[in-house]
XYZ file of C-alpha atoms in Angstrom:
474
model
C 6.692 -3.919 10.937
C 5.098 -5.573 14.287
C 3.962 -3.817 17.079
C 4.567 -0.219 16.017
C 2.423 1.367 13.598
C -0.449 3.854 14.292
C -2.018 7.595 13.087
C -3.371 9.687 10.320
C -3.829 13.073 8.626
C -6.916 14.301 7.375
C -6.917 15.908 3.219
C -10.912 15.980 3.221
C -13.481 17.805 0.823
C -17.198 17.811 2.935
C -19.858 18.422 -0.264
C -23.032 17.940 1.615
C -25.903 17.861 0.646
C -28.470 20.444 1.679
C -31.915 19.972 -0.455
C -30.749 20.961 -3.648
C -27.619 22.751 -2.988
C -24.252 21.707 -2.534
C -22.640 23.376 0.448
C -18.735 22.932 0.288
C -17.502 23.109 3.638
C -14.230 22.551 5.238
C -14.696 22.412 9.048
C -11.147 22.203 10.918
C -10.906 18.715 11.676
C -11.355 17.917 7.562
C -8.749 20.575 6.909
C -6.049 20.528 4.560
C -2.814 18.710 5.633
C -0.537 21.654 5.332
C -2.546 24.227 7.382
C -2.586 20.719 9.913
C 1.362 20.498 9.790
C 1.299 24.743 10.946
C 0.508 23.720 14.130
C 3.083 21.353 15.247
C 5.722 21.398 12.873
C 7.669 25.229 12.793
C 10.332 26.918 10.389
C 13.005 26.406 13.239
C 12.014 22.176 13.511
C 11.676 22.217 9.292
C 15.175 23.667 9.141
C 17.053 21.198 11.737
C 16.305 18.745 8.763
C 18.651 20.297 6.509
C 21.021 20.539 9.139
C 24.673 20.343 7.422
C 25.954 18.945 10.232
C 23.362 16.476 10.432
C 24.339 15.984 6.897
C 27.579 14.741 6.907
C 26.912 12.258 9.695
C 24.089 10.473 7.877
C 26.238 10.757 5.012
C 29.071 8.891 6.430
C 26.415 6.268 8.067
C 23.825 5.917 5.351
C 25.783 6.688 2.172
C 25.258 9.272 -0.694
C 22.473 8.842 -3.686
C 22.361 12.407 -5.212
C 24.249 11.565 -8.477
C 22.523 7.345 -8.319
C 24.018 4.604 -8.591
C 24.911 1.796 -11.320
C 24.002 -0.961 -8.483
C 24.979 -4.805 -8.369
C 22.199 -6.864 -6.261
C 23.349 -9.228 -3.882
C 19.997 -11.464 -2.203
C 21.185 -13.262 0.298
C 19.658 -16.314 1.943
C 19.586 -19.036 4.428
C 19.823 -22.578 2.884
C 18.166 -24.507 6.317
C 17.393 -24.412 9.445
C 14.750 -21.783 11.628
C 15.633 -18.822 9.352
C 15.063 -20.431 6.494
C 12.409 -18.588 5.083
C 9.274 -21.454 4.090
C 6.460 -18.639 2.617
C 8.381 -17.404 -0.449
C 11.896 -18.029 -2.318
C 14.676 -15.884 -2.856
C 14.292 -15.718 -6.736
C 11.178 -13.612 -5.467
C 12.984 -12.192 -2.553
C 15.803 -11.111 -5.366
C 12.433 -9.633 -7.390
C 11.817 -7.169 -4.439
C 15.445 -6.094 -4.098
C 15.861 -4.721 -7.513
C 12.187 -3.053 -7.214
C 13.285 -0.905 -4.250
C 16.872 0.010 -6.509
C 15.157 0.726 -9.413
C 12.270 2.881 -6.912
C 14.803 5.709 -6.312
C 15.927 7.813 -9.082
C 18.865 7.766 -11.538
C 19.386 4.398 -9.815
C 20.312 1.447 -11.966
C 20.512 -2.587 -11.418
C 23.672 -3.921 -13.775
C 23.938 -6.828 -12.647
C 21.651 -9.486 -9.328
C 22.677 -12.557 -8.053
C 21.191 -14.816 -4.613
C 24.130 -15.973 -2.743
C 23.454 -19.002 -0.044
C 24.331 -18.911 4.251
C 24.334 -20.589 6.819
C 24.420 -17.750 8.734
C 24.628 -13.697 8.546
C 26.908 -13.168 11.375
C 29.984 -13.497 9.541
C 32.211 -10.421 9.462
C 32.825 -10.457 5.822
C 28.783 -12.019 5.400
C 30.089 -14.224 2.746
C 31.943 -17.228 2.730
C 35.734 -16.891 0.906
C 34.892 -18.404 -2.214
C 31.240 -16.502 -2.549
C 32.958 -13.373 -1.966
C 36.087 -14.097 -4.408
C 33.066 -14.595 -7.417
C 31.243 -11.907 -6.287
C 34.517 -9.801 -6.506
C 35.215 -11.102 -9.938
C 31.348 -10.369 -11.221
C 31.657 -7.061 -9.619
C 35.265 -6.122 -11.484
C 34.053 -7.564 -15.053
C 30.222 -5.868 -14.513
C 29.316 -3.191 -16.188
C 30.779 0.234 -14.679
C 28.918 -0.895 -11.130
C 29.207 2.062 -8.859
C 27.639 0.789 -5.712
C 26.794 -2.516 -3.995
C 23.086 -3.492 -1.747
C 23.030 -6.227 -0.148
C 19.550 -6.857 0.982
C 19.393 -8.281 4.613
C 17.759 -6.146 7.536
C 20.783 -4.918 9.109
C 24.697 -4.816 8.113
C 26.778 -5.105 11.126
C 29.103 -1.684 10.994
C 32.402 -3.691 11.128
C 30.552 -6.265 7.955
C 29.384 -3.189 5.893
C 33.474 -1.914 5.843
C 34.668 -5.053 5.479
C 32.368 -5.555 2.397
C 33.365 -1.919 0.952
C 36.749 -2.495 1.927
C 36.728 -5.808 -0.497
C 34.243 -4.763 -3.112
C 36.106 -1.016 -3.342
C 32.427 0.487 -3.519
C 30.516 1.805 -1.478
C 27.927 -0.930 0.049
C 23.986 -0.843 1.052
C 21.631 -3.211 3.256
C 17.729 -2.739 3.875
C 17.474 -0.151 5.857
C 19.691 2.367 4.691
C 18.168 1.861 1.118
C 14.842 2.559 2.163
C 15.790 5.522 3.835
C 16.559 6.869 0.967
C 13.496 6.046 -0.313
C 11.881 7.178 2.134
C 13.638 10.274 1.980
C 12.882 10.453 -1.977
C 9.467 10.336 -1.453
C 8.601 12.835 1.677
C 7.047 15.815 0.505
C 5.059 17.029 3.849
C 6.560 18.479 6.514
C 5.078 15.271 8.988
C 6.439 12.709 6.374
C 10.313 14.338 6.256
C 10.072 14.694 10.160
C 8.912 10.849 10.192
C 11.542 10.141 8.155
C 14.413 12.119 9.954
C 13.844 10.280 13.391
C 13.685 6.795 11.655
C 16.908 7.347 10.133
C 18.439 8.409 13.840
C 18.267 4.984 15.768
C 20.525 3.103 12.457
C 22.851 5.911 12.966
C 23.017 5.785 16.649
C 24.362 1.191 16.155
C 27.031 2.022 13.719
C 28.231 4.588 15.608
C 28.088 2.179 19.006
C 30.189 -0.255 16.603
C 32.745 2.383 16.125
C 36.296 2.497 18.315
C 38.759 5.487 18.515
C 38.262 9.114 17.867
C 36.214 8.759 21.315
C 35.640 12.708 21.251
C 34.286 13.321 17.751
C 31.908 10.187 18.428
C 31.049 11.698 22.181
C 30.268 15.100 20.021
C 27.815 13.756 17.773
C 26.021 11.609 19.635
C 25.539 14.599 21.852
C 24.070 16.526 18.904
C 22.171 13.385 17.698
C 20.171 13.251 21.124
C 19.623 16.891 21.078
C 18.032 16.098 17.128
C 16.221 13.438 18.640
C 14.630 15.127 21.156
C 13.586 18.321 18.741
C 11.903 15.736 16.494
C 9.947 14.020 19.528
C 8.696 16.904 20.478
C 7.043 17.619 17.280
C 5.640 14.174 16.666
C 4.485 14.599 20.157
C 2.767 17.719 18.777
C 1.513 15.982 15.889
C -0.077 13.205 18.135
C -1.452 15.190 20.144
C -3.350 17.869 16.965
C -4.184 13.831 15.541
C -6.157 12.998 18.893
C -7.987 16.074 19.018
C -8.923 15.483 15.358
C -10.181 12.513 15.500
C -12.271 12.885 18.991
C -14.007 15.107 17.020
C -14.738 13.242 14.042
C -15.748 10.524 16.535
C -18.569 13.132 17.650
C -19.387 14.093 14.237
C -20.228 10.497 13.439
C -17.483 10.081 10.869
C -17.250 6.141 10.089
C -13.493 5.638 8.736
C -12.402 2.692 6.616
C -8.772 1.825 6.528
C -7.375 0.821 3.088
C -4.234 -1.085 4.257
C -1.579 -3.467 2.452
C 1.793 -4.054 1.163
C 3.218 -1.311 -0.724
C 2.600 -0.768 -4.395
C -0.749 -2.974 -4.008
C -2.861 -0.741 -5.137
C -4.542 1.114 -1.838
C -4.411 4.762 -3.601
C -5.751 3.363 -7.071
C -8.420 1.886 -4.812
C -9.496 4.194 -2.105
C -9.534 6.837 -6.039
C -11.861 4.276 -7.780
C -14.197 3.911 -3.942
C -13.835 7.663 -3.597
C -13.914 9.013 -7.357
C -11.895 11.782 -6.175
C -9.964 12.797 -9.297
C -7.071 15.334 -7.683
C -5.501 11.417 -6.147
C -2.702 10.478 -8.633
C -1.832 6.829 -7.616
C 1.890 6.238 -8.747
C 3.561 2.425 -9.810
C 6.841 1.857 -7.290
C 7.630 0.750 -3.924
C 6.696 3.589 -0.999
C 4.483 5.634 -3.432
C 2.355 6.880 -0.065
C 4.134 7.901 3.245
C 1.539 10.027 4.214
C -1.489 9.069 5.471
C -4.573 10.914 4.189
C -8.419 10.802 4.333
C -10.902 11.244 1.750
C -14.314 11.410 1.432
C -16.256 8.957 -0.322
C -20.405 7.844 -0.355
C -21.683 4.642 0.323
C -24.461 3.077 -1.668
C -27.175 3.787 1.202
C -25.224 7.846 0.522
C -23.529 7.703 4.203
C -20.492 9.672 4.115
C -17.377 8.073 5.123
C -13.848 8.900 5.329
C -11.090 6.139 3.357
C -7.853 6.712 5.282
C -4.607 5.982 2.648
C -1.821 4.351 4.584
C 1.989 3.678 4.065
C 2.730 0.455 2.561
C 4.448 -2.145 4.585
C 7.382 -4.469 3.279
C 8.904 -7.425 4.818
C 12.008 -8.012 6.979
C 12.492 -4.525 8.091
C 13.414 -3.402 11.479
C 10.670 -2.094 14.018
C 12.898 1.132 14.479
C 12.504 1.684 10.583
C 8.788 2.143 11.056
C 8.154 3.598 14.599
C 8.274 6.781 13.896
C 5.069 6.460 11.518
C 3.168 5.044 14.398
C 1.524 8.311 14.610
C 0.067 8.333 11.120
C -1.036 5.227 11.070
C -3.234 4.570 14.519
C -6.019 6.076 13.498
C -6.016 3.748 10.646
C -5.734 0.924 12.631
C -9.239 1.478 14.665
C -11.064 2.252 11.948
C -14.856 0.769 12.186
C -13.653 -1.288 9.064
C -10.100 -2.266 7.689
C -9.654 -2.920 3.700
C -6.685 -4.966 3.210
C -5.402 -5.225 -0.782
C -3.080 -7.358 -2.197
C -2.080 -7.989 -5.287
C -3.485 -10.642 -6.930
C -1.178 -11.034 -9.701
C 2.037 -10.670 -7.666
C 4.291 -14.010 -7.902
C 5.175 -13.449 -4.067
C 1.888 -12.664 -2.813
C 1.313 -15.459 -0.198
C 4.642 -13.725 1.369
C 2.832 -10.395 1.495
C -0.509 -11.427 2.970
C 0.678 -13.643 5.620
C 2.797 -10.371 6.932
C 0.103 -7.915 6.163
C -1.944 -10.168 8.132
C 0.651 -11.030 10.940
C 0.885 -6.986 11.247
C -2.773 -6.116 11.220
C -3.182 -8.975 14.425
C -0.345 -7.017 16.388
C -1.391 -3.690 15.598
C -4.926 -4.485 16.357
C -5.708 -7.125 18.711
C -7.679 -9.085 15.867
C -10.614 -7.593 17.037
C -10.816 -4.898 13.487
C -13.770 -5.964 11.373
C -11.126 -6.775 8.124
C -12.477 -7.350 3.990
C -9.655 -8.581 1.934
C -9.607 -8.141 -1.839
C -7.616 -9.039 -4.202
C -6.504 -6.064 -6.705
C -5.874 -6.217 -10.449
C -7.896 -9.673 -10.724
C -7.544 -7.801 -14.524
C -4.100 -9.452 -14.952
C -4.904 -12.874 -14.166
C -6.502 -16.043 -15.494
C -10.314 -16.705 -14.979
C -10.116 -19.436 -12.318
C -6.860 -18.361 -10.255
C -9.033 -16.591 -7.610
C -11.028 -18.938 -5.355
C -14.711 -18.535 -3.797
C -13.865 -16.412 -1.418
C -11.692 -14.146 -2.326
C -13.363 -10.878 -3.711
C -11.655 -10.009 -6.740
C -11.438 -6.371 -8.041
C -9.819 -4.136 -10.654
C -9.207 -0.924 -8.855
C -7.743 0.811 -12.232
C -10.896 -0.328 -14.165
C -13.142 -0.235 -11.673
C -14.214 -3.758 -11.833
C -16.270 -5.174 -8.763
C -15.968 -1.369 -6.697
C -20.097 -1.726 -6.421
C -19.842 -4.764 -4.707
C -16.952 -3.766 -2.525
C -18.593 -0.506 -1.219
C -22.188 -3.345 -0.184
C -19.689 -4.860 2.011
C -18.122 -2.040 3.349
C -21.401 -0.815 3.805
C -22.965 -3.794 5.725
C -19.639 -3.480 8.072
C -19.936 0.184 8.806
C -23.937 -0.329 9.668
C -23.618 -3.169 11.861
C -19.972 -1.446 13.540
C -20.880 1.900 14.151
C -24.856 1.146 15.386
C -26.412 2.806 12.807
C -30.151 1.758 11.328
C -32.056 3.452 8.085
C -36.178 4.367 9.109
C -38.078 6.646 6.894
C -39.048 9.859 8.751
C -42.175 12.381 8.185
C -40.963 15.851 6.816
C -43.031 19.089 6.121
C -41.507 19.542 2.500
C -39.513 22.360 2.357
C -39.508 22.238 6.230
C -36.166 23.370 8.828
C -36.495 19.675 9.891
C -36.047 18.451 6.537
C -33.449 21.084 6.105
C -31.588 19.972 9.354
C -32.098 15.782 8.063
C -30.054 16.837 5.051
C -27.104 18.620 6.662
C -26.657 15.950 9.895
C -27.707 12.634 8.313
C -27.293 10.446 5.112
C -30.742 10.916 3.383
C -30.852 7.789 1.013
C -34.024 8.382 -0.842
C -37.187 11.653 -0.212
C -41.049 10.833 -1.990
C -43.671 12.654 -1.690
C -46.247 11.234 0.866
C -49.175 9.134 -1.023
C -51.716 10.544 1.817
C -50.573 14.290 1.510
C -48.146 15.450 -0.664
C -47.421 18.508 1.235
C -45.239 16.022 3.038
C -41.853 14.044 2.653
C -41.087 10.447 3.503
C -36.792 10.576 4.116
C -34.997 7.951 4.354
C -32.705 7.903 6.292
C -29.467 6.505 8.086
C -28.792 7.872 11.480
C -27.674 6.745 15.040
C -28.722 7.158 18.160
C -26.716 10.345 18.786
C -28.280 11.935 15.999
C -32.344 11.665 16.559
C -31.542 12.160 20.102
C -29.960 15.255 18.612
C -32.868 15.945 15.941
C -35.604 15.590 19.057
C -33.696 17.735 20.410
C -33.518 19.954 17.526
C -37.215 19.579 17.420
C -38.023 20.316 21.373
C -36.514 23.925 20.796
C -38.021 24.884 18.049
C -41.380 24.142 19.350
């Protein structure tokens, strides 16, 4: 996941304190995801996602998953040289491969093994001795129905050769993650992005084939037309998001992007920060494919939007993530980024390194970032360093400290300040400030109880509008 990711979608309720009342409003730029999607994703485009001709093509190159599989998992790894991974181990990589398989419904892992290699370029991928050992192990296994080789992308010739040798369908990491995306994509937006992510993989597999030129050319023309249609829908999505982002900025909404490795607890953290009981965190990889925004309050009562994002994962091609660029851009230009990682995960160092590298490439290193060690209730006391901010999003431990850290950066990054404004109690001025600014505290003026002293979080823009309001009122 390198230089590709960007843009987001809102699903936010705006509960605005107005004196002693609560006004429930949904401005168009904070409307529901469904309504926003209707503006760029029409019925014809949604039907194209289910086109039978495409289903036949994708089943050939991506494989079928409908009935599930009893899977033999193979984790190849480079023994030495420049391509050897130094911040993790092949055992930890194998554990992630198993977790990926078990994310798919009706898929189980019946056996697993790590296999050392010198290169990933051989036609059969493995040496003759390793192949014989694998064949025997698969044959003697408990009714194995598929093989998952956890490497980025297999060449089509490699996949065909291995399927011939093992007598079973073979999946690489790209094809397996695509199937996970398909299962978890619920909204038209997510389905659109997944559909686009599939095409580079299919194009590559087709380019490696020879023979049946007419059929391949016909399919290529069809896929190009499909790609154009989906990209046109994605372009409309980008334009709509631009309008949403501009309006949010004009209205003074501060944003906090919550990013991290898949299954690090991003959604659970946002639920703890916002108190939004409608959020339903799920304990599996890539549970979140839609980037959504959720309103919360800082300790100073200022409203902010917490942006939930798709999780990062190591060793996948840029082409797999590129379509999700449209939904991550807003997250990447947020006022502050919260990088949440699983402090209890045995491979947390490699996961943190991957997210840091990705954020650096996406943000040019110019965004303030708060790193948060989640699930600290699952580790022994003393395992975190003094510099790490430990929390448990599931138990709301450390959440108040995190809110204050976010507030400090938000006020600085957005040019906000806290000031006291004297207004008549029950006046239009008081109502305006409650509606347009963030009122932290209100006290009666000790010198004249007809007046209130309002402690307000404000900006130059809000102050200018307030002065304009006073001028026209008088």
